[in-house]
């Protein structure tokens, strides 16, 4: 049991309520996103933003039944398509007057080389650019509702990442493992630069959920097989969701911004993840790729 407890890692002990508050979680129909939604639905209103509406509805109705909270709402969002992201944001802003917490949770991992609707490499496009655009479109509403928080799920894998400006879309050289690492480093750098720009009006933090037994490895036969063998040493999705929940609700993080957490405590960021020049450059390149002006 002590080994299992060690694997489980930190738990979010906060009992903070979110009455009258609104949370958006991307990719909350499965894995840690679903467990994050399950926990936050016991505290307040949760919007599950997902590509697969049928799966999302199934998850939402399960969470509604379990928590007794009818304010668990599904909205369509495909992060691999900027048109879908814009439609989601437009609809959300028209229908909801409040937004207090945005959890950029959805992600793809180890995909064979493929492109999003806009021609971005899939890992970069979904994990970084999709959430970059979504955050941009929702930021004014978060500011109006401040204190507000932006939480981005990164990974320990950011240690293996580099921002390769000369080959951002992986057209010259592609490795699906490295593409994932690069996108998770982009999450860390985005959070760092976002926090610097927001200066605490809205906080922005990133996190490593731990190695979690989830569907994220479905694109890799070897990883799926390894995950099964070593499942005892992996966190359950509920354990993996703890740091996301912690970053979203813990009172002691009210004014903490630009940090990176693991197991509900600050964690070590790779030197590349602390490079402010690269963070600024990635910001401007991301704006260019998305055709937006974000000053």
JSON list of C-alpha atoms in Angstrom, two decimals, residues 50-281:
[
{"chain": "A", "resi": 50, "resn": "UNK", "atom": "CA", "xyz": [-15.22, 18.20, -26.43]},
{"chain": "A", "resi": 51, "resn": "UNK", "atom": "CA", "xyz": [-14.94, 17.03, -30.00]},
{"chain": "A", "resi": 52, "resn": "UNK", "atom": "CA", "xyz": [-16.95, 13.85, -29.47]},
{"chain": "A", "resi": 53, "resn": "UNK", "atom": "CA", "xyz": [-20.41, 15.00, -28.36]},
{"chain": "A", "resi": 54, "resn": "UNK", "atom": "CA", "xyz": [-21.80, 11.50, -27.76]},
{"chain": "A", "resi": 55, "resn": "UNK", "atom": "CA", "xyz": [-18.93, 10.59, -25.43]},
{"chain": "A", "resi": 56, "resn": "UNK", "atom": "CA", "xyz": [-19.14, 13.97, -23.73]},
{"chain": "A", "resi": 57, "resn": "UNK", "atom": "CA", "xyz": [-22.91, 13.61, -23.13]},
{"chain": "A", "resi": 58, "resn": "UNK", "atom": "CA", "xyz": [-22.38, 10.16, -21.63]},
{"chain": "A", "resi": 59, "resn": "UNK", "atom": "CA", "xyz": [-19.71, 11.54, -19.28]},
{"chain": "A", "resi": 60, "resn": "UNK", "atom": "CA", "xyz": [-21.85, 14.57, -18.38]},
{"chain": "A", "resi": 61, "resn": "UNK", "atom": "CA", "xyz": [-24.95, 12.54, -17.56]},
{"chain": "A", "resi": 62, "resn": "UNK", "atom": "CA", "xyz": [-22.87, 10.20, -15.38]},
{"chain": "A", "resi": 63, "resn": "UNK", "atom": "CA", "xyz": [-21.42, 13.22, -13.53]},
{"chain": "A", "resi": 64, "resn": "UNK", "atom": "CA", "xyz": [-24.85, 14.86, -13.18]},
{"chain": "A", "resi": 65, "resn": "UNK", "atom": "CA", "xyz": [-26.31, 11.68, -11.71]},
{"chain": "A", "resi": 66, "resn": "UNK", "atom": "CA", "xyz": [-23.40, 11.25, -9.32]},
{"chain": "A", "resi": 67, "resn": "UNK", "atom": "CA", "xyz": [-23.12, 14.85, -8.09]},
{"chain": "A", "resi": 68, "resn": "UNK", "atom": "CA", "xyz": [-26.75, 15.89, -8.36]},
{"chain": "A", "resi": 69, "resn": "UNK", "atom": "CA", "xyz": [-25.52, 18.98, -10.21]},
{"chain": "A", "resi": 70, "resn": "UNK", "atom": "CA", "xyz": [-27.55, 19.66, -13.35]},
{"chain": "A", "resi": 71, "resn": "UNK", "atom": "CA", "xyz": [-25.14, 22.44, -14.29]},
{"chain": "A", "resi": 72, "resn": "UNK", "atom": "CA", "xyz": [-22.81, 20.13, -16.20]},
{"chain": "A", "resi": 73, "resn": "UNK", "atom": "CA", "xyz": [-23.09, 21.27, -19.79]},
{"chain": "A", "resi": 74, "resn": "UNK", "atom": "CA", "xyz": [-21.62, 19.88, -23.00]},
{"chain": "A", "resi": 75, "resn": "UNK", "atom": "CA", "xyz": [-20.43, 22.11, -25.84]},
{"chain": "A", "resi": 76, "resn": "UNK", "atom": "CA", "xyz": [-18.72, 21.08, -29.04]},
{"chain": "A", "resi": 77, "resn": "UNK", "atom": "CA", "xyz": [-15.07, 22.03, -29.44]},
{"chain": "A", "resi": 78, "resn": "UNK", "atom": "CA", "xyz": [-12.58, 20.54, -31.88]},
{"chain": "A", "resi": 79, "resn": "UNK", "atom": "CA", "xyz": [-9.13, 21.90, -31.05]},
{"chain": "A", "resi": 80, "resn": "UNK", "atom": "CA", "xyz": [-7.80, 20.58, -34.38]},
{"chain": "A", "resi": 81, "resn": "UNK", "atom": "CA", "xyz": [-9.93, 23.15, -36.23]},
{"chain": "A", "resi": 82, "resn": "UNK", "atom": "CA", "xyz": [-9.69, 26.90, -35.58]},
{"chain": "A", "resi": 83, "resn": "UNK", "atom": "CA", "xyz": [-13.16, 27.39, -37.09]},
{"chain": "A", "resi": 84, "resn": "UNK", "atom": "CA", "xyz": [-14.59, 25.10, -34.40]},
{"chain": "A", "resi": 85, "resn": "UNK", "atom": "CA", "xyz": [-12.63, 26.95, -31.69]},
{"chain": "A", "resi": 86, "resn": "UNK", "atom": "CA", "xyz": [-14.00, 30.30, -32.85]},
{"chain": "A", "resi": 87, "resn": "UNK", "atom": "CA", "xyz": [-17.56, 28.93, -33.03]},
{"chain": "A", "resi": 88, "resn": "UNK", "atom": "CA", "xyz": [-17.26, 27.49, -29.54]},
{"chain": "A", "resi": 89, "resn": "UNK", "atom": "CA", "xyz": [-16.00, 30.78, -28.10]},
{"chain": "A", "resi": 90, "resn": "UNK", "atom": "CA", "xyz": [-18.62, 32.86, -29.90]},
{"chain": "A", "resi": 91, "resn": "UNK", "atom": "CA", "xyz": [-21.44, 30.62, -28.67]},
{"chain": "A", "resi": 92, "resn": "UNK", "atom": "CA", "xyz": [-20.07, 30.44, -25.15]},
{"chain": "A", "resi": 93, "resn": "UNK", "atom": "CA", "xyz": [-19.71, 34.23, -24.88]},
{"chain": "A", "resi": 94, "resn": "UNK", "atom": "CA", "xyz": [-23.25, 34.71, -26.17]},
{"chain": "A", "resi": 95, "resn": "UNK", "atom": "CA", "xyz": [-24.77, 32.18, -23.76]},
{"chain": "A", "resi": 96, "resn": "UNK", "atom": "CA", "xyz": [-22.70, 32.58, -20.58]},
{"chain": "A", "resi": 97, "resn": "UNK", "atom": "CA", "xyz": [-22.04, 35.83, -18.81]},
{"chain": "A", "resi": 98, "resn": "UNK", "atom": "CA", "xyz": [-19.35, 34.45, -16.50]},
{"chain": "A", "resi": 99, "resn": "UNK", "atom": "CA", "xyz": [-16.11, 32.51, -16.74]},
{"chain": "A", "resi": 100, "resn": "UNK", "atom": "CA", "xyz": [-13.81, 32.03, -13.77]},
{"chain": "A", "resi": 101, "resn": "UNK", "atom": "CA", "xyz": [-11.66, 29.01, -14.57]},
{"chain": "A", "resi": 102, "resn": "UNK", "atom": "CA", "xyz": [-10.38, 27.74, -17.93]},
{"chain": "A", "resi": 103, "resn": "UNK", "atom": "CA", "xyz": [-8.68, 24.34, -17.85]},
{"chain": "A", "resi": 104, "resn": "UNK", "atom": "CA", "xyz": [-6.73, 23.60, -21.03]},
{"chain": "A", "resi": 105, "resn": "UNK", "atom": "CA", "xyz": [-6.73, 19.85, -20.54]},
{"chain": "A", "resi": 106, "resn": "UNK", "atom": "CA", "xyz": [-7.35, 18.16, -23.91]},
{"chain": "A", "resi": 107, "resn": "UNK", "atom": "CA", "xyz": [-4.39, 16.68, -25.70]},
{"chain": "A", "resi": 108, "resn": "UNK", "atom": "CA", "xyz": [-3.15, 14.23, -28.28]},
{"chain": "A", "resi": 109, "resn": "UNK", "atom": "CA", "xyz": [-0.11, 12.03, -27.83]},
{"chain": "A", "resi": 110, "resn": "UNK", "atom": "CA", "xyz": [2.06, 9.90, -30.11]},
{"chain": "A", "resi": 111, "resn": "UNK", "atom": "CA", "xyz": [-0.05, 10.45, -33.25]},
{"chain": "A", "resi": 112, "resn": "UNK", "atom": "CA", "xyz": [1.39, 9.31, -36.55]},
{"chain": "A", "resi": 113, "resn": "UNK", "atom": "CA", "xyz": [2.28, 12.38, -38.63]},
{"chain": "A", "resi": 114, "resn": "UNK", "atom": "CA", "xyz": [-0.92, 14.21, -39.43]},
{"chain": "A", "resi": 115, "resn": "UNK", "atom": "CA", "xyz": [-2.24, 17.73, -39.74]},
{"chain": "A", "resi": 116, "resn": "UNK", "atom": "CA", "xyz": [-5.09, 19.74, -38.28]},
{"chain": "A", "resi": 117, "resn": "UNK", "atom": "CA", "xyz": [-7.78, 21.35, -40.44]},
{"chain": "A", "resi": 118, "resn": "UNK", "atom": "CA", "xyz": [-5.52, 24.41, -40.67]},
{"chain": "A", "resi": 119, "resn": "UNK", "atom": "CA", "xyz": [-2.42, 22.45, -41.69]},
{"chain": "A", "resi": 120, "resn": "UNK", "atom": "CA", "xyz": [-0.64, 22.49, -38.32]},
{"chain": "A", "resi": 121, "resn": "UNK", "atom": "CA", "xyz": [1.22, 19.39, -37.14]},
{"chain": "A", "resi": 122, "resn": "UNK", "atom": "CA", "xyz": [-1.30, 17.59, -34.90]},
{"chain": "A", "resi": 123, "resn": "UNK", "atom": "CA", "xyz": [0.53, 17.73, -31.52]},
{"chain": "A", "resi": 124, "resn": "UNK", "atom": "CA", "xyz": [1.50, 21.38, -31.90]},
{"chain": "A", "resi": 125, "resn": "UNK", "atom": "CA", "xyz": [-1.90, 22.26, -33.39]},
{"chain": "A", "resi": 126, "resn": "UNK", "atom": "CA", "xyz": [-4.08, 20.66, -30.71]},
{"chain": "A", "resi": 127, "resn": "UNK", "atom": "CA", "xyz": [-1.93, 20.77, -27.58]},
{"chain": "A", "resi": 128, "resn": "UNK", "atom": "CA", "xyz": [-0.51, 24.27, -28.07]},
{"chain": "A", "resi": 129, "resn": "UNK", "atom": "CA", "xyz": [-2.06, 26.36, -30.84]},
{"chain": "A", "resi": 130, "resn": "UNK", "atom": "CA", "xyz": [-5.65, 25.21, -30.21]},
{"chain": "A", "resi": 131, "resn": "UNK", "atom": "CA", "xyz": [-5.46, 26.15, -26.54]},
{"chain": "A", "resi": 132, "resn": "UNK", "atom": "CA", "xyz": [-3.53, 29.33, -27.35]},
{"chain": "A", "resi": 133, "resn": "UNK", "atom": "CA", "xyz": [-6.40, 30.49, -29.59]},
{"chain": "A", "resi": 134, "resn": "UNK", "atom": "CA", "xyz": [-9.09, 29.37, -27.15]},
{"chain": "A", "resi": 135, "resn": "UNK", "atom": "CA", "xyz": [-7.44, 31.27, -24.29]},
{"chain": "A", "resi": 136, "resn": "UNK", "atom": "CA", "xyz": [-7.10, 34.36, -26.50]},
{"chain": "A", "resi": 137, "resn": "UNK", "atom": "CA", "xyz": [-10.80, 34.31, -27.39]},
{"chain": "A", "resi": 138, "resn": "UNK", "atom": "CA", "xyz": [-11.99, 33.85, -23.79]},
{"chain": "A", "resi": 139, "resn": "UNK", "atom": "CA", "xyz": [-9.50, 36.11, -22.01]},
{"chain": "A", "resi": 140, "resn": "UNK", "atom": "CA", "xyz": [-11.64, 39.26, -21.83]},
{"chain": "A", "resi": 141, "resn": "UNK", "atom": "CA", "xyz": [-14.43, 37.34, -20.11]},
{"chain": "A", "resi": 142, "resn": "UNK", "atom": "CA", "xyz": [-11.95, 35.87, -17.62]},
{"chain": "A", "resi": 143, "resn": "UNK", "atom": "CA", "xyz": [-10.63, 39.37, -16.89]},
{"chain": "A", "resi": 144, "resn": "UNK", "atom": "CA", "xyz": [-14.16, 40.69, -16.34]},
{"chain": "A", "resi": 145, "resn": "UNK", "atom": "CA", "xyz": [-14.78, 37.91, -13.82]},
{"chain": "A", "resi": 146, "resn": "UNK", "atom": "CA", "xyz": [-11.42, 38.20, -12.04]},
{"chain": "A", "resi": 147, "resn": "UNK", "atom": "CA", "xyz": [-10.13, 36.73, -9.79]},
{"chain": "A", "resi": 148, "resn": "UNK", "atom": "CA", "xyz": [-9.92, 34.05, -12.48]},
{"chain": "A", "resi": 149, "resn": "UNK", "atom": "CA", "xyz": [-7.53, 31.23, -13.37]},
{"chain": "A", "resi": 150, "resn": "UNK", "atom": "CA", "xyz": [-6.12, 29.59, -16.47]},
{"chain": "A", "resi": 151, "resn": "UNK", "atom": "CA", "xyz": [-4.76, 26.09, -15.89]},
{"chain": "A", "resi": 152, "resn": "UNK", "atom": "CA", "xyz": [-2.85, 24.26, -18.64]},
{"chain": "A", "resi": 153, "resn": "UNK", "atom": "CA", "xyz": [-2.05, 20.57, -18.47]},
{"chain": "A", "resi": 154, "resn": "UNK", "atom": "CA", "xyz": [1.55, 20.10, -19.60]},
{"chain": "A", "resi": 155, "resn": "UNK", "atom": "CA", "xyz": [3.78, 17.15, -18.76]},
{"chain": "A", "resi": 156, "resn": "UNK", "atom": "CA", "xyz": [7.11, 16.03, -17.40]},
{"chain": "A", "resi": 157, "resn": "UNK", "atom": "CA", "xyz": [7.73, 15.28, -21.10]},
{"chain": "A", "resi": 158, "resn": "UNK", "atom": "CA", "xyz": [8.45, 19.01, -21.56]},
{"chain": "A", "resi": 159, "resn": "UNK", "atom": "CA", "xyz": [12.00, 18.15, -20.37]},
{"chain": "A", "resi": 160, "resn": "UNK", "atom": "CA", "xyz": [12.54, 16.32, -23.66]},
{"chain": "A", "resi": 161, "resn": "UNK", "atom": "CA", "xyz": [11.12, 19.13, -25.80]},
{"chain": "A", "resi": 162, "resn": "UNK", "atom": "CA", "xyz": [12.66, 21.91, -27.87]},
{"chain": "A", "resi": 163, "resn": "UNK", "atom": "CA", "xyz": [10.98, 24.65, -29.83]},
{"chain": "A", "resi": 164, "resn": "UNK", "atom": "CA", "xyz": [12.40, 24.05, -33.30]},
{"chain": "A", "resi": 165, "resn": "UNK", "atom": "CA", "xyz": [11.46, 27.29, -35.04]},
{"chain": "A", "resi": 166, "resn": "UNK", "atom": "CA", "xyz": [13.17, 26.13, -38.25]},
{"chain": "A", "resi": 167, "resn": "UNK", "atom": "CA", "xyz": [10.84, 23.10, -38.41]},
{"chain": "A", "resi": 168, "resn": "UNK", "atom": "CA", "xyz": [7.88, 23.87, -36.17]},
{"chain": "A", "resi": 169, "resn": "UNK", "atom": "CA", "xyz": [5.50, 21.65, -38.14]},
{"chain": "A", "resi": 170, "resn": "UNK", "atom": "CA", "xyz": [7.87, 18.67, -38.17]},
{"chain": "A", "resi": 171, "resn": "UNK", "atom": "CA", "xyz": [7.96, 18.52, -41.96]},
{"chain": "A", "resi": 172, "resn": "UNK", "atom": "CA", "xyz": [11.72, 18.04, -42.24]},
{"chain": "A", "resi": 173, "resn": "UNK", "atom": "CA", "xyz": [12.07, 15.63, -39.37]},
{"chain": "A", "resi": 174, "resn": "UNK", "atom": "CA", "xyz": [9.29, 13.98, -37.36]},
{"chain": "A", "resi": 175, "resn": "UNK", "atom": "CA", "xyz": [9.23, 11.74, -34.31]},
{"chain": "A", "resi": 176, "resn": "UNK", "atom": "CA", "xyz": [5.89, 11.30, -32.63]},
{"chain": "A", "resi": 177, "resn": "UNK", "atom": "CA", "xyz": [7.44, 10.99, -29.19]},
{"chain": "A", "resi": 178, "resn": "UNK", "atom": "CA", "xyz": [9.45, 14.18, -29.62]},
{"chain": "A", "resi": 179, "resn": "UNK", "atom": "CA", "xyz": [6.51, 16.02, -31.24]},
{"chain": "A", "resi": 180, "resn": "UNK", "atom": "CA", "xyz": [4.57, 15.37, -28.02]},
{"chain": "A", "resi": 181, "resn": "UNK", "atom": "CA", "xyz": [7.48, 16.63, -25.89]},
{"chain": "A", "resi": 182, "resn": "UNK", "atom": "CA", "xyz": [7.81, 19.79, -28.01]},
{"chain": "A", "resi": 183, "resn": "UNK", "atom": "CA", "xyz": [4.09, 20.57, -27.63]},
{"chain": "A", "resi": 184, "resn": "UNK", "atom": "CA", "xyz": [4.24, 20.10, -23.84]},
{"chain": "A", "resi": 185, "resn": "UNK", "atom": "CA", "xyz": [7.25, 22.47, -23.66]},
{"chain": "A", "resi": 186, "resn": "UNK", "atom": "CA", "xyz": [5.15, 24.93, -25.67]},
{"chain": "A", "resi": 187, "resn": "UNK", "atom": "CA", "xyz": [2.46, 24.67, -22.94]},
{"chain": "A", "resi": 188, "resn": "UNK", "atom": "CA", "xyz": [5.01, 25.60, -20.27]},
{"chain": "A", "resi": 189, "resn": "UNK", "atom": "CA", "xyz": [6.40, 28.54, -22.27]},
{"chain": "A", "resi": 190, "resn": "UNK", "atom": "CA", "xyz": [2.90, 29.77, -23.15]},
{"chain": "A", "resi": 191, "resn": "UNK", "atom": "CA", "xyz": [1.93, 29.73, -19.46]},
{"chain": "A", "resi": 192, "resn": "UNK", "atom": "CA", "xyz": [5.10, 31.61, -18.50]},
{"chain": "A", "resi": 193, "resn": "UNK", "atom": "CA", "xyz": [4.60, 34.37, -21.08]},
{"chain": "A", "resi": 194, "resn": "UNK", "atom": "CA", "xyz": [0.85, 34.57, -20.44]},
{"chain": "A", "resi": 195, "resn": "UNK", "atom": "CA", "xyz": [1.45, 35.05, -16.70]},
{"chain": "A", "resi": 196, "resn": "UNK", "atom": "CA", "xyz": [4.02, 37.76, -17.41]},
{"chain": "A", "resi": 197, "resn": "UNK", "atom": "CA", "xyz": [1.55, 39.63, -19.63]},
{"chain": "A", "resi": 198, "resn": "UNK", "atom": "CA", "xyz": [-1.44, 39.27, -17.29]},
{"chain": "A", "resi": 199, "resn": "UNK", "atom": "CA", "xyz": [0.51, 40.32, -14.17]},
{"chain": "A", "resi": 200, "resn": "UNK", "atom": "CA", "xyz": [-1.87, 38.62, -11.79]},
{"chain": "A", "resi": 201, "resn": "UNK", "atom": "CA", "xyz": [-5.21, 40.01, -13.06]},
{"chain": "A", "resi": 202, "resn": "UNK", "atom": "CA", "xyz": [-5.88, 36.46, -14.11]},
{"chain": "A", "resi": 203, "resn": "UNK", "atom": "CA", "xyz": [-3.44, 33.77, -12.97]},
{"chain": "A", "resi": 204, "resn": "UNK", "atom": "CA", "xyz": [-1.92, 31.21, -15.34]},
{"chain": "A", "resi": 205, "resn": "UNK", "atom": "CA", "xyz": [-0.26, 28.00, -14.17]},
{"chain": "A", "resi": 206, "resn": "UNK", "atom": "CA", "xyz": [0.81, 24.74, -15.81]},
{"chain": "A", "resi": 207, "resn": "UNK", "atom": "CA", "xyz": [1.12, 21.25, -14.40]},
{"chain": "A", "resi": 208, "resn": "UNK", "atom": "CA", "xyz": [2.30, 17.68, -14.84]},
{"chain": "A", "resi": 209, "resn": "UNK", "atom": "CA", "xyz": [-0.54, 15.28, -13.94]},
{"chain": "A", "resi": 210, "resn": "UNK", "atom": "CA", "xyz": [1.75, 12.30, -13.42]},
{"chain": "A", "resi": 211, "resn": "UNK", "atom": "CA", "xyz": [1.94, 9.13, -15.49]},
{"chain": "A", "resi": 212, "resn": "UNK", "atom": "CA", "xyz": [-1.70, 8.23, -15.76]},
{"chain": "A", "resi": 213, "resn": "UNK", "atom": "CA", "xyz": [-3.40, 5.06, -16.93]},
{"chain": "A", "resi": 214, "resn": "UNK", "atom": "CA", "xyz": [-5.59, 6.57, -19.67]},
{"chain": "A", "resi": 215, "resn": "UNK", "atom": "CA", "xyz": [-6.50, 6.40, -23.35]},
{"chain": "A", "resi": 216, "resn": "UNK", "atom": "CA", "xyz": [-3.90, 9.01, -24.26]},
{"chain": "A", "resi": 217, "resn": "UNK", "atom": "CA", "xyz": [-1.45, 6.35, -25.48]},
{"chain": "A", "resi": 218, "resn": "UNK", "atom": "CA", "xyz": [-3.98, 4.74, -27.85]},
{"chain": "A", "resi": 219, "resn": "UNK", "atom": "CA", "xyz": [-1.92, 5.67, -30.95]},
{"chain": "A", "resi": 220, "resn": "UNK", "atom": "CA", "xyz": [1.00, 3.54, -29.82]},
{"chain": "A", "resi": 221, "resn": "UNK", "atom": "CA", "xyz": [0.74, -0.24, -29.60]},
{"chain": "A", "resi": 222, "resn": "UNK", "atom": "CA", "xyz": [3.96, -0.48, -27.57]},
{"chain": "A", "resi": 223, "resn": "UNK", "atom": "CA", "xyz": [2.89, 2.19, -25.08]},
{"chain": "A", "resi": 224, "resn": "UNK", "atom": "CA", "xyz": [-0.57, 0.64, -24.71]},
{"chain": "A", "resi": 225, "resn": "UNK", "atom": "CA", "xyz": [1.11, -2.68, -23.94]},
{"chain": "A", "resi": 226, "resn": "UNK", "atom": "CA", "xyz": [3.61, -1.14, -21.49]},
{"chain": "A", "resi": 227, "resn": "UNK", "atom": "CA", "xyz": [0.85, 0.84, -19.80]},
{"chain": "A", "resi": 228, "resn": "UNK", "atom": "CA", "xyz": [-1.07, -2.42, -19.19]},
{"chain": "A", "resi": 229, "resn": "UNK", "atom": "CA", "xyz": [1.97, -4.19, -17.76]},
{"chain": "A", "resi": 230, "resn": "UNK", "atom": "CA", "xyz": [2.95, -1.31, -15.48]},
{"chain": "A", "resi": 231, "resn": "UNK", "atom": "CA", "xyz": [-0.55, -0.16, -14.57]},
{"chain": "A", "resi": 232, "resn": "UNK", "atom": "CA", "xyz": [0.23, -0.71, -10.87]},
{"chain": "A", "resi": 233, "resn": "UNK", "atom": "CA", "xyz": [2.88, 2.03, -11.13]},
{"chain": "A", "resi": 234, "resn": "UNK", "atom": "CA", "xyz": [0.60, 4.46, -12.95]},
{"chain": "A", "resi": 235, "resn": "UNK", "atom": "CA", "xyz": [-1.85, 6.87, -11.43]},
{"chain": "A", "resi": 236, "resn": "UNK", "atom": "CA", "xyz": [-5.55, 6.30, -11.89]},
{"chain": "A", "resi": 237, "resn": "UNK", "atom": "CA", "xyz": [-7.27, 9.13, -13.79]},
{"chain": "A", "resi": 238, "resn": "UNK", "atom": "CA", "xyz": [-8.71, 10.31, -10.45]},
{"chain": "A", "resi": 239, "resn": "UNK", "atom": "CA", "xyz": [-5.20, 10.52, -8.92]},
{"chain": "A", "resi": 240, "resn": "UNK", "atom": "CA", "xyz": [-3.91, 12.16, -12.09]},
{"chain": "A", "resi": 241, "resn": "UNK", "atom": "CA", "xyz": [-6.60, 14.86, -11.89]},
{"chain": "A", "resi": 242, "resn": "UNK", "atom": "CA", "xyz": [-5.57, 16.04, -8.42]},
{"chain": "A", "resi": 243, "resn": "UNK", "atom": "CA", "xyz": [-3.03, 18.65, -9.55]},
{"chain": "A", "resi": 244, "resn": "UNK", "atom": "CA", "xyz": [-5.44, 20.10, -12.14]},
{"chain": "A", "resi": 245, "resn": "UNK", "atom": "CA", "xyz": [-8.08, 20.41, -9.42]},
{"chain": "A", "resi": 246, "resn": "UNK", "atom": "CA", "xyz": [-5.53, 21.89, -7.03]},
{"chain": "A", "resi": 247, "resn": "UNK", "atom": "CA", "xyz": [-4.46, 24.54, -9.56]},
{"chain": "A", "resi": 248, "resn": "UNK", "atom": "CA", "xyz": [-8.11, 25.36, -10.26]},
{"chain": "A", "resi": 249, "resn": "UNK", "atom": "CA", "xyz": [-9.42, 25.77, -6.70]},
{"chain": "A", "resi": 250, "resn": "UNK", "atom": "CA", "xyz": [-6.73, 25.86, -3.97]},
{"chain": "A", "resi": 251, "resn": "UNK", "atom": "CA", "xyz": [-7.09, 29.08, -1.99]},
{"chain": "A", "resi": 252, "resn": "UNK", "atom": "CA", "xyz": [-3.35, 29.34, -1.39]},
{"chain": "A", "resi": 253, "resn": "UNK", "atom": "CA", "xyz": [-2.83, 29.80, -5.15]},
{"chain": "A", "resi": 254, "resn": "UNK", "atom": "CA", "xyz": [-5.05, 32.89, -5.35]},
{"chain": "A", "resi": 255, "resn": "UNK", "atom": "CA", "xyz": [-2.14, 35.13, -6.35]},
{"chain": "A", "resi": 256, "resn": "UNK", "atom": "CA", "xyz": [0.31, 32.49, -7.59]},
{"chain": "A", "resi": 257, "resn": "UNK", "atom": "CA", "xyz": [0.98, 32.73, -11.32]},
{"chain": "A", "resi": 258, "resn": "UNK", "atom": "CA", "xyz": [3.46, 31.54, -13.95]},
{"chain": "A", "resi": 259, "resn": "UNK", "atom": "CA", "xyz": [4.29, 28.39, -11.99]},
{"chain": "A", "resi": 260, "resn": "UNK", "atom": "CA", "xyz": [4.49, 24.70, -12.85]},
{"chain": "A", "resi": 261, "resn": "UNK", "atom": "CA", "xyz": [3.11, 22.07, -10.47]},
{"chain": "A", "resi": 262, "resn": "UNK", "atom": "CA", "xyz": [3.26, 18.32, -9.99]},
{"chain": "A", "resi": 263, "resn": "UNK", "atom": "CA", "xyz": [1.64, 16.33, -7.17]},
{"chain": "A", "resi": 264, "resn": "UNK", "atom": "CA", "xyz": [-0.04, 19.51, -5.89]},
{"chain": "A", "resi": 265, "resn": "UNK", "atom": "CA", "xyz": [3.25, 21.31, -5.29]},
{"chain": "A", "resi": 266, "resn": "UNK", "atom": "CA", "xyz": [5.69, 23.44, -7.29]},
{"chain": "A", "resi": 267, "resn": "UNK", "atom": "CA", "xyz": [7.92, 21.32, -9.52]},
{"chain": "A", "resi": 268, "resn": "UNK", "atom": "CA", "xyz": [11.17, 21.71, -11.44]},
{"chain": "A", "resi": 269, "resn": "UNK", "atom": "CA", "xyz": [10.95, 23.28, -14.88]},
{"chain": "A", "resi": 270, "resn": "UNK", "atom": "CA", "xyz": [13.58, 22.45, -17.49]},
{"chain": "A", "resi": 271, "resn": "UNK", "atom": "CA", "xyz": [15.97, 25.27, -18.47]},
{"chain": "A", "resi": 272, "resn": "UNK", "atom": "CA", "xyz": [14.27, 25.38, -21.90]},
{"chain": "A", "resi": 273, "resn": "UNK", "atom": "CA", "xyz": [10.95, 25.90, -20.12]},
{"chain": "A", "resi": 274, "resn": "UNK", "atom": "CA", "xyz": [12.39, 28.99, -18.38]},
{"chain": "A", "resi": 275, "resn": "UNK", "atom": "CA", "xyz": [13.75, 30.67, -21.52]},
{"chain": "A", "resi": 276, "resn": "UNK", "atom": "CA", "xyz": [11.93, 34.00, -21.73]},
{"chain": "A", "resi": 277, "resn": "UNK", "atom": "CA", "xyz": [13.31, 34.86, -25.15]},
{"chain": "A", "resi": 278, "resn": "UNK", "atom": "CA", "xyz": [12.00, 31.61, -26.64]},
{"chain": "A", "resi": 279, "resn": "UNK", "atom": "CA", "xyz": [8.69, 32.13, -24.82]},
{"chain": "A", "resi": 280, "resn": "UNK", "atom": "CA", "xyz": [8.29, 35.59, -26.40]},
{"chain": "A", "resi": 281, "resn": "UNK", "atom": "CA", "xyz": [9.25, 34.33, -29.84]}
]
